[in-house]
PDB file of C-alpha atoms and ligand atoms in Angstrom:
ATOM      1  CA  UNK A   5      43.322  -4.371  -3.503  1.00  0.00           C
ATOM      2  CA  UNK A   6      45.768  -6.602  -2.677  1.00  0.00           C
ATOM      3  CA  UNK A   7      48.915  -4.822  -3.169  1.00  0.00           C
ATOM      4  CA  UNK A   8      52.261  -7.193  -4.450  1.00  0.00           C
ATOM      5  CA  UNK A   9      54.403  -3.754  -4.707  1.00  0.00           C
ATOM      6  CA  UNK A  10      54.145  -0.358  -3.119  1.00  0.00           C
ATOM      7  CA  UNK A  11      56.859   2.165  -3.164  1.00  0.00           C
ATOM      8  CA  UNK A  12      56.466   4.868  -0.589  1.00  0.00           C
ATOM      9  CA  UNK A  13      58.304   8.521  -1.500  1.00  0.00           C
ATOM     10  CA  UNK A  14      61.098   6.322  -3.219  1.00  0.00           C
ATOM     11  CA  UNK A  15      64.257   8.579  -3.866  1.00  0.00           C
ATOM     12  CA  UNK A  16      67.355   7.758  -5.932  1.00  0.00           C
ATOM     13  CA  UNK A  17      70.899   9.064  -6.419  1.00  0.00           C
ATOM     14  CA  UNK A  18      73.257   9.307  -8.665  1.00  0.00           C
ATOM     15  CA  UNK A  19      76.300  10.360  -6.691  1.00  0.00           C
ATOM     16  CA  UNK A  20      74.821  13.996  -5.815  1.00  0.00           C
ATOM     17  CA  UNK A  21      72.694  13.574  -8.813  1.00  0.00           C
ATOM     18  CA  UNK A  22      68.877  13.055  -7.628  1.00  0.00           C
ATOM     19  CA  UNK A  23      66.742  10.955 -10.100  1.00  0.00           C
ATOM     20  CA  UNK A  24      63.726   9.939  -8.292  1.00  0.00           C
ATOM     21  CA  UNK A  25      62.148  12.463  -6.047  1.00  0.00           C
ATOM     22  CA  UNK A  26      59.605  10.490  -4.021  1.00  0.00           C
ATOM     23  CA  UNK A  27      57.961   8.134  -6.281  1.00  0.00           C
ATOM     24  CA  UNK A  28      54.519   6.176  -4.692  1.00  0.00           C
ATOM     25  CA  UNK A  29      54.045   3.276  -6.900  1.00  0.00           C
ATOM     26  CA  UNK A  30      51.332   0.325  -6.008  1.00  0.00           C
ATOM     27  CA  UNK A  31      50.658  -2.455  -7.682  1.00  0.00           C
ATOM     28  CA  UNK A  32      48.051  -5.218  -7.329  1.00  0.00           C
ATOM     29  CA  UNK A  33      48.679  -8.875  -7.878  1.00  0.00           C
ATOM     30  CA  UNK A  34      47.865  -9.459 -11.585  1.00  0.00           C
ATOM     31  CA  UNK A  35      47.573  -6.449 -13.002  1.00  0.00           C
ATOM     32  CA  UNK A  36      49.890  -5.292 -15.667  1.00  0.00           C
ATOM     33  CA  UNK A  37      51.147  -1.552 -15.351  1.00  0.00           C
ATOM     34  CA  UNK A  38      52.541   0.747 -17.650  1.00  0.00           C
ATOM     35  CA  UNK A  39      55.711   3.112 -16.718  1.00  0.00           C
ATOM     36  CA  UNK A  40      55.902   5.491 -19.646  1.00  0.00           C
ATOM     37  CA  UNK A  41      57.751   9.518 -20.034  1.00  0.00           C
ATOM     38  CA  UNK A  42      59.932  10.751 -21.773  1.00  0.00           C
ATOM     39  CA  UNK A  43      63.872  10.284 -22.289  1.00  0.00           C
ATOM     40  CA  UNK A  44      65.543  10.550 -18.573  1.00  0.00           C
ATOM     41  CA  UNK A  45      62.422  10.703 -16.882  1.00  0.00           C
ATOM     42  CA  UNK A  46      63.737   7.922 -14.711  1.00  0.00           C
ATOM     43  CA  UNK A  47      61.630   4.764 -15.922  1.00  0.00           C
ATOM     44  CA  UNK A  48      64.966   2.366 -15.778  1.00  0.00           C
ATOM     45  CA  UNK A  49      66.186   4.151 -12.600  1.00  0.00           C
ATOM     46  CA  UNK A  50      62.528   2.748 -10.932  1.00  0.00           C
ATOM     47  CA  UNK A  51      63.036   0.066 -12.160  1.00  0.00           C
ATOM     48  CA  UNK A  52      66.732  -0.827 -11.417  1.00  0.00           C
ATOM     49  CA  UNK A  53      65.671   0.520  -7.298  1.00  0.00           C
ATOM     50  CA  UNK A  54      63.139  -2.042  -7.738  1.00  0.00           C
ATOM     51  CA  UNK A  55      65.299  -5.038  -8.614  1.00  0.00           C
ATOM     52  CA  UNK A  56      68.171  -4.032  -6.331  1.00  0.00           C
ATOM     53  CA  UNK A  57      70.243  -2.419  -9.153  1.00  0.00           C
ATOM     54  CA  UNK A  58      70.182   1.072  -7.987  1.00  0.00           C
ATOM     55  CA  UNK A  59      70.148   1.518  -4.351  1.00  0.00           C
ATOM     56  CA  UNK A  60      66.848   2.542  -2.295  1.00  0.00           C
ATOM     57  CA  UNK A  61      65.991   3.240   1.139  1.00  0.00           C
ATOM     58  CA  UNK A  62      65.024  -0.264   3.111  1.00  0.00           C
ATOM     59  CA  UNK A  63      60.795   0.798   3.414  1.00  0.00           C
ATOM     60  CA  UNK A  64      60.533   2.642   0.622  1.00  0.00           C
ATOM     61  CA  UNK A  65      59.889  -0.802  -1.683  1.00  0.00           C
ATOM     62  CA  UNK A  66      57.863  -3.184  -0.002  1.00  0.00           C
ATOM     63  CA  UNK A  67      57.039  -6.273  -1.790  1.00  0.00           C
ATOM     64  CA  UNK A  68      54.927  -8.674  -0.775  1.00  0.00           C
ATOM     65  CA  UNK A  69      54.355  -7.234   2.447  1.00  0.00           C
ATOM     66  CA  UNK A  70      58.273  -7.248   3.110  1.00  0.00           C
ATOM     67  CA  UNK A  71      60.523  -3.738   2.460  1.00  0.00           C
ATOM     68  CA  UNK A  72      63.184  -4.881   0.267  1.00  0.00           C
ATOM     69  CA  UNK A  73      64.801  -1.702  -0.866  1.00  0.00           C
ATOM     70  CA  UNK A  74      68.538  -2.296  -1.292  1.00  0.00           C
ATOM     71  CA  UNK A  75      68.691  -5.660  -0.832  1.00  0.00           C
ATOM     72  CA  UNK A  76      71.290  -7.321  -3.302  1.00  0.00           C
ATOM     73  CA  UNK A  77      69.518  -8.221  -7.020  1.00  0.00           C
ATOM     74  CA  UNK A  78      70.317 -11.676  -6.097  1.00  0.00           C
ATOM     75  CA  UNK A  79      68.169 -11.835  -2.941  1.00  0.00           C
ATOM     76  CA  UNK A  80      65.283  -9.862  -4.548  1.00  0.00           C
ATOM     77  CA  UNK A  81      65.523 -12.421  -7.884  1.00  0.00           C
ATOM     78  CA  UNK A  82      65.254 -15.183  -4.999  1.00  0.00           C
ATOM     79  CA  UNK A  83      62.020 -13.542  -3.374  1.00  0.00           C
ATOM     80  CA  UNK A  84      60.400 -13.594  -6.890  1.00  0.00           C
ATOM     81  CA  UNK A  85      60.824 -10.168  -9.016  1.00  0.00           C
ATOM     82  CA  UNK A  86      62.676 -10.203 -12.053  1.00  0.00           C
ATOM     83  CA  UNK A  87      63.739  -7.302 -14.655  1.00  0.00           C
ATOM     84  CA  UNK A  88      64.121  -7.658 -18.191  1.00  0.00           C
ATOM     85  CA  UNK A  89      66.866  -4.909 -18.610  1.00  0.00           C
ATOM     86  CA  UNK A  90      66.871  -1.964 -21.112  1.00  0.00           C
ATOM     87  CA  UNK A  91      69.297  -2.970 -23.940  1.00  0.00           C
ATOM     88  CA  UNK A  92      68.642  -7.120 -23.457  1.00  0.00           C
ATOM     89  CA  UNK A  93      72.145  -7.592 -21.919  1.00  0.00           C
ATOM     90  CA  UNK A  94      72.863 -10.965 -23.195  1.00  0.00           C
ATOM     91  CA  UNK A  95      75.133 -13.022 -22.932  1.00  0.00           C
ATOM     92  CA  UNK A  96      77.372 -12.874 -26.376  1.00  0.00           C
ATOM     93  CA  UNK A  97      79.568 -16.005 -25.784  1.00  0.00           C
ATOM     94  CA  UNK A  98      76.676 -17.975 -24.789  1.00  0.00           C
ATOM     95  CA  UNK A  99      73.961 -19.883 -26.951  1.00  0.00           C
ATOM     96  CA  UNK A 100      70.290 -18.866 -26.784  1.00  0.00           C
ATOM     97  CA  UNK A 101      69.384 -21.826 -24.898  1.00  0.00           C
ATOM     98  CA  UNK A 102      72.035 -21.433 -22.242  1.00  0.00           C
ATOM     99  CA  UNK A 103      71.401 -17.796 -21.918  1.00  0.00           C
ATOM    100  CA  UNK A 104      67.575 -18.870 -21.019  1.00  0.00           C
ATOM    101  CA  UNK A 105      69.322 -21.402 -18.575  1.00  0.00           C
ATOM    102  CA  UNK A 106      70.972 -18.419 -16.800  1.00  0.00           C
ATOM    103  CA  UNK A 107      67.514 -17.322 -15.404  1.00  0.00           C
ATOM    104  CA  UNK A 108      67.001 -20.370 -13.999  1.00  0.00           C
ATOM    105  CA  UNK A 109      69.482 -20.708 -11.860  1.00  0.00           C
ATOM    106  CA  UNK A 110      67.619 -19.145  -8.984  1.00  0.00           C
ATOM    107  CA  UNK A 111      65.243 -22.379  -9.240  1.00  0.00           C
ATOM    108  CA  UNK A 112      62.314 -21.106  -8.080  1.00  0.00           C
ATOM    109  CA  UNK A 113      59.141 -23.505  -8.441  1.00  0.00           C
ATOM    110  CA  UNK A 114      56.517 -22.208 -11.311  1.00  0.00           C
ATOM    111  CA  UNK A 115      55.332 -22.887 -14.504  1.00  0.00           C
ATOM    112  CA  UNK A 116      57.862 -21.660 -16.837  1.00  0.00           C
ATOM    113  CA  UNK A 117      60.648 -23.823 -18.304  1.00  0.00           C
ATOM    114  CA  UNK A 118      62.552 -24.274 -21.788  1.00  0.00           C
ATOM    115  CA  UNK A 119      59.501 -26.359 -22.708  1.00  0.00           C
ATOM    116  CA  UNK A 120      57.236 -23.929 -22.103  1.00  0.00           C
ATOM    117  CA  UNK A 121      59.264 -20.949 -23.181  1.00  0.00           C
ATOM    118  CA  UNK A 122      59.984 -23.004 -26.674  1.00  0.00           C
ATOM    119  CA  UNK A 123      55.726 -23.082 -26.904  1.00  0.00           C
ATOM    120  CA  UNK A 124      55.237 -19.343 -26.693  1.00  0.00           C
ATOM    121  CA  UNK A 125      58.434 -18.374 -28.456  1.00  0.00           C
ATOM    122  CA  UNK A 126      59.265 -21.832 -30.820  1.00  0.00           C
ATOM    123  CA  UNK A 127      61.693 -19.452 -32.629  1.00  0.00           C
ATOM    124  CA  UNK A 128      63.644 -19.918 -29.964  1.00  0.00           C
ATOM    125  CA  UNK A 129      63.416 -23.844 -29.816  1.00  0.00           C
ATOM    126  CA  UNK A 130      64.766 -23.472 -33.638  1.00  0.00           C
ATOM    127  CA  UNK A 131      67.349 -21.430 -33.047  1.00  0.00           C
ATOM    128  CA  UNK A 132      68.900 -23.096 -29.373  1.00  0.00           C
ATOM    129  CA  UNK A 133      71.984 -23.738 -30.126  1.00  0.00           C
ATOM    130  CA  UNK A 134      72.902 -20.614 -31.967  1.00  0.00           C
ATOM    131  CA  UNK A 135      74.623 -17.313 -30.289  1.00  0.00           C
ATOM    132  CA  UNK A 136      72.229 -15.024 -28.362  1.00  0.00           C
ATOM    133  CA  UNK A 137      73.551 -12.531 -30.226  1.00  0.00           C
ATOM    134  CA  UNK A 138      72.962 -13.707 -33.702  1.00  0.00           C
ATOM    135  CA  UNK A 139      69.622 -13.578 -33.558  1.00  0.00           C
ATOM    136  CA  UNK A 140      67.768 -10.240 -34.457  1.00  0.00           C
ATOM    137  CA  UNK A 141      66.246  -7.427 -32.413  1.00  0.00           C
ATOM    138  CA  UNK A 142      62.881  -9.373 -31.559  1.00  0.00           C
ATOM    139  CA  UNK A 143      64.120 -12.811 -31.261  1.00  0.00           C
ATOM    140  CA  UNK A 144      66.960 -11.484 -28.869  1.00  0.00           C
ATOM    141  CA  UNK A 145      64.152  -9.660 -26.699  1.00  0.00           C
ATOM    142  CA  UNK A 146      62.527 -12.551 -26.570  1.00  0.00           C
ATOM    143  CA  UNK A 147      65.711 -14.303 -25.426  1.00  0.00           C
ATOM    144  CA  UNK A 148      65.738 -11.801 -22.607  1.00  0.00           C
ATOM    145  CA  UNK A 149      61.944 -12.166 -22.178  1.00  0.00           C
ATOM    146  CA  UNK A 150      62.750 -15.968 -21.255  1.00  0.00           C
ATOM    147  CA  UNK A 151      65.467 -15.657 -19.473  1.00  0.00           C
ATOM    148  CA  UNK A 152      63.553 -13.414 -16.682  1.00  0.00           C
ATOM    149  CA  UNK A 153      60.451 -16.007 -17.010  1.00  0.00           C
ATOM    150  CA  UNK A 154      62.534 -18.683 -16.350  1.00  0.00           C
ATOM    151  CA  UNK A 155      63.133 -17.800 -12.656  1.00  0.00           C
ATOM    152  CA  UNK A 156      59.707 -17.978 -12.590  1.00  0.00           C
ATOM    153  CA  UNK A 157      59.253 -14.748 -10.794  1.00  0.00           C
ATOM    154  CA  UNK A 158      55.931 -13.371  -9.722  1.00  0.00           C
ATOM    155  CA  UNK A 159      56.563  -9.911 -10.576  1.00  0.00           C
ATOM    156  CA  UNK A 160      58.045  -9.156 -14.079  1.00  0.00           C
ATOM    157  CA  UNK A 161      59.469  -6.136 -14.887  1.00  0.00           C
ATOM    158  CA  UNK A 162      60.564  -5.016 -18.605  1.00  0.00           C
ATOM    159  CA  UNK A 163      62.488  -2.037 -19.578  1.00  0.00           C
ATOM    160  CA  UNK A 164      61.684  -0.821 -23.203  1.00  0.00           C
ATOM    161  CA  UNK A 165      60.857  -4.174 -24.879  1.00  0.00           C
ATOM    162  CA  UNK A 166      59.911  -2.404 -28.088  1.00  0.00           C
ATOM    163  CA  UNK A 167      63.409  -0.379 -28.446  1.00  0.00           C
ATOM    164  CA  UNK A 168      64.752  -0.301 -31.908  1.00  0.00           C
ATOM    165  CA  UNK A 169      62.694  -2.865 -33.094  1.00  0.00           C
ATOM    166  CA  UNK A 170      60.013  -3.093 -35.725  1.00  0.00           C
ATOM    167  CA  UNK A 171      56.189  -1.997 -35.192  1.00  0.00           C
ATOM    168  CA  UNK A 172      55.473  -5.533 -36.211  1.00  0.00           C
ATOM    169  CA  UNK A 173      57.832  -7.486 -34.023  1.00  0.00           C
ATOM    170  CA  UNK A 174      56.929  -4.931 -30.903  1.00  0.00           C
ATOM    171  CA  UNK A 175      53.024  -6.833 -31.660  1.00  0.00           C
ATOM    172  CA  UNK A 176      54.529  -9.977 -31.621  1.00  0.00           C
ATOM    173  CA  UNK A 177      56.483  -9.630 -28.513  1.00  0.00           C
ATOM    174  CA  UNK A 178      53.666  -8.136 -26.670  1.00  0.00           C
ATOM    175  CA  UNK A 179      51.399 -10.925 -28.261  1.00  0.00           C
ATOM    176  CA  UNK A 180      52.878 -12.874 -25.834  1.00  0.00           C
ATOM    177  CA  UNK A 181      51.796 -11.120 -22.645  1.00  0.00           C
ATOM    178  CA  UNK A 182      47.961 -12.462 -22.130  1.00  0.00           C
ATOM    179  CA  UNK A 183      49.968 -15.616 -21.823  1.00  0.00           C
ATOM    180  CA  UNK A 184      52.242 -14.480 -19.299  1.00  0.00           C
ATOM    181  CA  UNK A 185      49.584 -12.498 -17.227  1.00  0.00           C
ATOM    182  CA  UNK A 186      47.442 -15.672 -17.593  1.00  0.00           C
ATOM    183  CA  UNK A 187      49.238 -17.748 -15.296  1.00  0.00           C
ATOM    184  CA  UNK A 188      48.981 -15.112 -12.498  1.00  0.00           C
ATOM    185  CA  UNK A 189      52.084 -13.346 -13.240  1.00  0.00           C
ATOM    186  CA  UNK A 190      52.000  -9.856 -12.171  1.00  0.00           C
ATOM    187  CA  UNK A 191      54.043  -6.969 -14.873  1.00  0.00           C
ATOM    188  CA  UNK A 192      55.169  -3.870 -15.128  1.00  0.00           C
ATOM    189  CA  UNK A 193      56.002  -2.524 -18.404  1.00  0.00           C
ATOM    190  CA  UNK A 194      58.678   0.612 -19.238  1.00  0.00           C
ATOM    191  CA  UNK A 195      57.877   1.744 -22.355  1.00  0.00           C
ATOM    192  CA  UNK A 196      57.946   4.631 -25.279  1.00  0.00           C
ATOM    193  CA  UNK A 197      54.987   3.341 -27.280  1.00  0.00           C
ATOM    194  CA  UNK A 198      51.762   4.948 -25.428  1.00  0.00           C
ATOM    195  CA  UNK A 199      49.882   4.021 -27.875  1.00  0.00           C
ATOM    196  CA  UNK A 200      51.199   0.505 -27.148  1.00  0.00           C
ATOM    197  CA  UNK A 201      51.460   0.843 -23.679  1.00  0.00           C
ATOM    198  CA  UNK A 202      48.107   2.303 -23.152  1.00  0.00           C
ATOM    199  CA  UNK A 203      46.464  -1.134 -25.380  1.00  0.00           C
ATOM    200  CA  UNK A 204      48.332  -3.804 -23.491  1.00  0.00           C
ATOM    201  CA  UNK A 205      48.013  -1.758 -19.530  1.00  0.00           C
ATOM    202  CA  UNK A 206      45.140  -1.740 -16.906  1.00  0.00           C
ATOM    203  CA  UNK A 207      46.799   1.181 -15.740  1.00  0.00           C
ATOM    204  CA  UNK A 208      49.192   3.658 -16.141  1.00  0.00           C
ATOM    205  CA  UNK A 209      51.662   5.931 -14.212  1.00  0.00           C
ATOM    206  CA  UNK A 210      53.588   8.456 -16.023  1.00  0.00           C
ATOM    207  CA  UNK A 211      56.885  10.146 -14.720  1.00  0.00           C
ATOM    208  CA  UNK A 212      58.798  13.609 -15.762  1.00  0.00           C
ATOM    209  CA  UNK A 213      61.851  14.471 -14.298  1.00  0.00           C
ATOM    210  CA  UNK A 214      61.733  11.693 -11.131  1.00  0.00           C
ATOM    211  CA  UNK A 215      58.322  12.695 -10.369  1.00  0.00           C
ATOM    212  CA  UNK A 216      54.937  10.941 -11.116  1.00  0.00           C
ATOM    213  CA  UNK A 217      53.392  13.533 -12.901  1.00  0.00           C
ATOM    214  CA  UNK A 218      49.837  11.457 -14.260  1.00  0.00           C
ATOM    215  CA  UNK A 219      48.185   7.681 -12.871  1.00  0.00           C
ATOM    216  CA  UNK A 220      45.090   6.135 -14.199  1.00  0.00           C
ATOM    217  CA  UNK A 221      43.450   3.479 -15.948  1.00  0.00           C
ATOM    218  CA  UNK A 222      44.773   3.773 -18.949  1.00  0.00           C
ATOM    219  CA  UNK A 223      41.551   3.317 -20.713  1.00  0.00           C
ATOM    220  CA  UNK A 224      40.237   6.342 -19.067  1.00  0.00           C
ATOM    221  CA  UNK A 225      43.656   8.703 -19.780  1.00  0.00           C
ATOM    222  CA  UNK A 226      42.963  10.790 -22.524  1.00  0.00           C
ATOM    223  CA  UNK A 227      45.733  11.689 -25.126  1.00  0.00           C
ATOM    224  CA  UNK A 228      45.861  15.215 -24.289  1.00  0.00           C
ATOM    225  CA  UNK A 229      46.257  14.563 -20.296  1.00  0.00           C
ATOM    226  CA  UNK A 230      49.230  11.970 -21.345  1.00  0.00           C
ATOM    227  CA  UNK A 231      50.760  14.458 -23.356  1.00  0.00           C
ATOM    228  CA  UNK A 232      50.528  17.790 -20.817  1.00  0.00           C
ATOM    229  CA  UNK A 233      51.776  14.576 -18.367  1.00  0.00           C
ATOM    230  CA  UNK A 234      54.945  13.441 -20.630  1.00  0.00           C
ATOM    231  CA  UNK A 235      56.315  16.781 -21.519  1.00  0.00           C
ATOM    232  CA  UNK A 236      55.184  18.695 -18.816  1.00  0.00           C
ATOM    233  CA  UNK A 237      53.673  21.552 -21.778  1.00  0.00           C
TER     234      UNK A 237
HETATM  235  N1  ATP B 318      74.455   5.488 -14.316  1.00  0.00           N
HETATM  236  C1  ATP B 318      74.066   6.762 -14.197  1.00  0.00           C
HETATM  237  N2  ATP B 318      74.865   7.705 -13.665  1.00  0.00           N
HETATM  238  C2  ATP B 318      74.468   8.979 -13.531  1.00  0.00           C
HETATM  239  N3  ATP B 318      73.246   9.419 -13.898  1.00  0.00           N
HETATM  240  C3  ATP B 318      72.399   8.542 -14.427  1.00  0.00           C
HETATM  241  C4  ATP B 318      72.747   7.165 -14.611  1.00  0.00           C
HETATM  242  N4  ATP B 318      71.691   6.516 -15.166  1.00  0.00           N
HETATM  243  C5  ATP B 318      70.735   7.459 -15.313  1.00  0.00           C
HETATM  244  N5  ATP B 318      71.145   8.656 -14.880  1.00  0.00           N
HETATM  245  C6  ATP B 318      70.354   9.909 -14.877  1.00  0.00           C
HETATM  246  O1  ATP B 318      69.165   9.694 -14.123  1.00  0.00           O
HETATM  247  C7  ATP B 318      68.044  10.295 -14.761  1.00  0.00           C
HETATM  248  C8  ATP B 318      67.003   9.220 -15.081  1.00  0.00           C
HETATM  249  O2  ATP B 318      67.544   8.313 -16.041  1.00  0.00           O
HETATM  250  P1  ATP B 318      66.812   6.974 -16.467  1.00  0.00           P
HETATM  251  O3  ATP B 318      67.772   6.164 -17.246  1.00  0.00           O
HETATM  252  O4  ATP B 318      66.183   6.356 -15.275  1.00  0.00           O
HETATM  253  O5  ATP B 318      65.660   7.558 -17.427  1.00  0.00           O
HETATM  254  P2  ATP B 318      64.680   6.780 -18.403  1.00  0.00           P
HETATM  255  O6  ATP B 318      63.316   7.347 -18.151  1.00  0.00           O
HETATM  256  O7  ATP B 318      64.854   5.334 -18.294  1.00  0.00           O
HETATM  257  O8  ATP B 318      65.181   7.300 -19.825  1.00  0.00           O
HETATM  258  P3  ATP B 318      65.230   6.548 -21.267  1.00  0.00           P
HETATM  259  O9  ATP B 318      63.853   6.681 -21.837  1.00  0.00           O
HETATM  260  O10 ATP B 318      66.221   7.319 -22.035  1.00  0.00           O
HETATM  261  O11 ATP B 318      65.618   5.126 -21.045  1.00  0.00           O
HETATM  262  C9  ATP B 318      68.580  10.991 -16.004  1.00  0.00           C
HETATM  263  O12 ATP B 318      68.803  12.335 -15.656  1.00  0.00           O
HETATM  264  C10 ATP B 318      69.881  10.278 -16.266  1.00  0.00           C
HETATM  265  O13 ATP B 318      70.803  11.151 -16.891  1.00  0.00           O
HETATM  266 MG1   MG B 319      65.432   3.889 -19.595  1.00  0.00          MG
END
């Protein structure tokens, strides 16, 4: 395999606090993997080491054959990974179209733009010029969806897409993914749904208290192994 991401016994702090006790993590270009466990397991804090929000040890991320722990988010944004943040963090003041507009301003070279964001998400095109934040739950996820396609990144990482929304909107938003993954975007997914998680994944890791405590394909994972996995019982 050809691996876009590895993390090699990645640990993270806290202050004194440890939240990641030597995660390996490896990822192959194109393939869409699944982070899932429970509350404070430390899916966002993976996450956040992985985008240069929370800081990791130089060689323990490597991506694309380069160790990029701790570099500043706005280096790692530039070398192509981008994080859809837990909570959608939008921009209140600004418009939906200009918060989209915000992700671009790394300019890489790709496929995605407001024309092709509008075509997978034309809610979006309809409702441009309104506040980011008067839209609901799914449309603003989708806001933040587009805002971390549109720096065209080749690694795509979401935290919790489906939090607090409907089980009808999490389908559409995830609807959208064969589209994303089809033009040889690579994803990892944080997220609470297994049952959702498991559908949409080629694999799976699952952590518990900053360890990986289960990996697999997650059509091969049974239900009781993800269970004894998330809760540790
Ligand atoms: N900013 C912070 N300061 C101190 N401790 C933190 C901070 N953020 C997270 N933690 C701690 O790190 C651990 C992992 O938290 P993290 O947010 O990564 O978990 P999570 O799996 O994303 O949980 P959730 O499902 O609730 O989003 C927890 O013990 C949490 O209390
Ligand atoms: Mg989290």
């Amino acid at each position: 395999m050809t691996a876009l991401l590895t993390t090699q016994g990645l640990q993270a702090f806290y202050g004194d606090a440890q939240a990641l006790f030597g995660i390996d993590f490896e990822l192959a270009v194109g393939e869409l993997v699944a982070v899932i466990g429970a509350n404070g397991a430390g899916k966002s804090t993976f996450l956040k080491c992985l985008a240069g929000l929370v800081r990791a040890p130089r060689e323990a991320v490597r991506f694309k054959g380069e160790a990029i722990g701790g570099l500043p988010a706005g280096e790692i944004v530039r070398r192509g990974l981008a994080l859809v943040p837990e909570g959608r963090r939008l921009f209140p003041s600004l418009s939906v179209e200009e918060n989209l507009l915000m992700g671009a301003t790394t300019r890489r070279s790709g496929p995605w733009n407001l024309a092709r964001l509008y075509a997978l998400f034309p809610i979006l095109q309809e409702k441009r010029r309104q506040p980011a934040t008067s839209l609901s739950g799914g449309q603003q996820q989708m806001v933040a969806l587009g805002r971390a396609l549109m720096s065209n990144p080749e690694l795509l990482l979401c935290d919790e897409l489906s939090l607090g929304l409907a089980p009808i909107v999490v389908r559409e938003i995830y609807a959208a993914m064969p589209t994303i993954t089809g033009e040889g975007m690579t994803v990892v997914i944080v997220e609470q749904d297994v049952t959702m998680a498991q559908r949409v994944s080629q694999r799976i890791y699952c952590l518990q208290e900053g360890r990986v405590s289960l990996q697999g394909r997650s059509d091969a994972l049974t239900r009781g192994q993800i269970a004894q996995a998330y809760f540790g019982v």
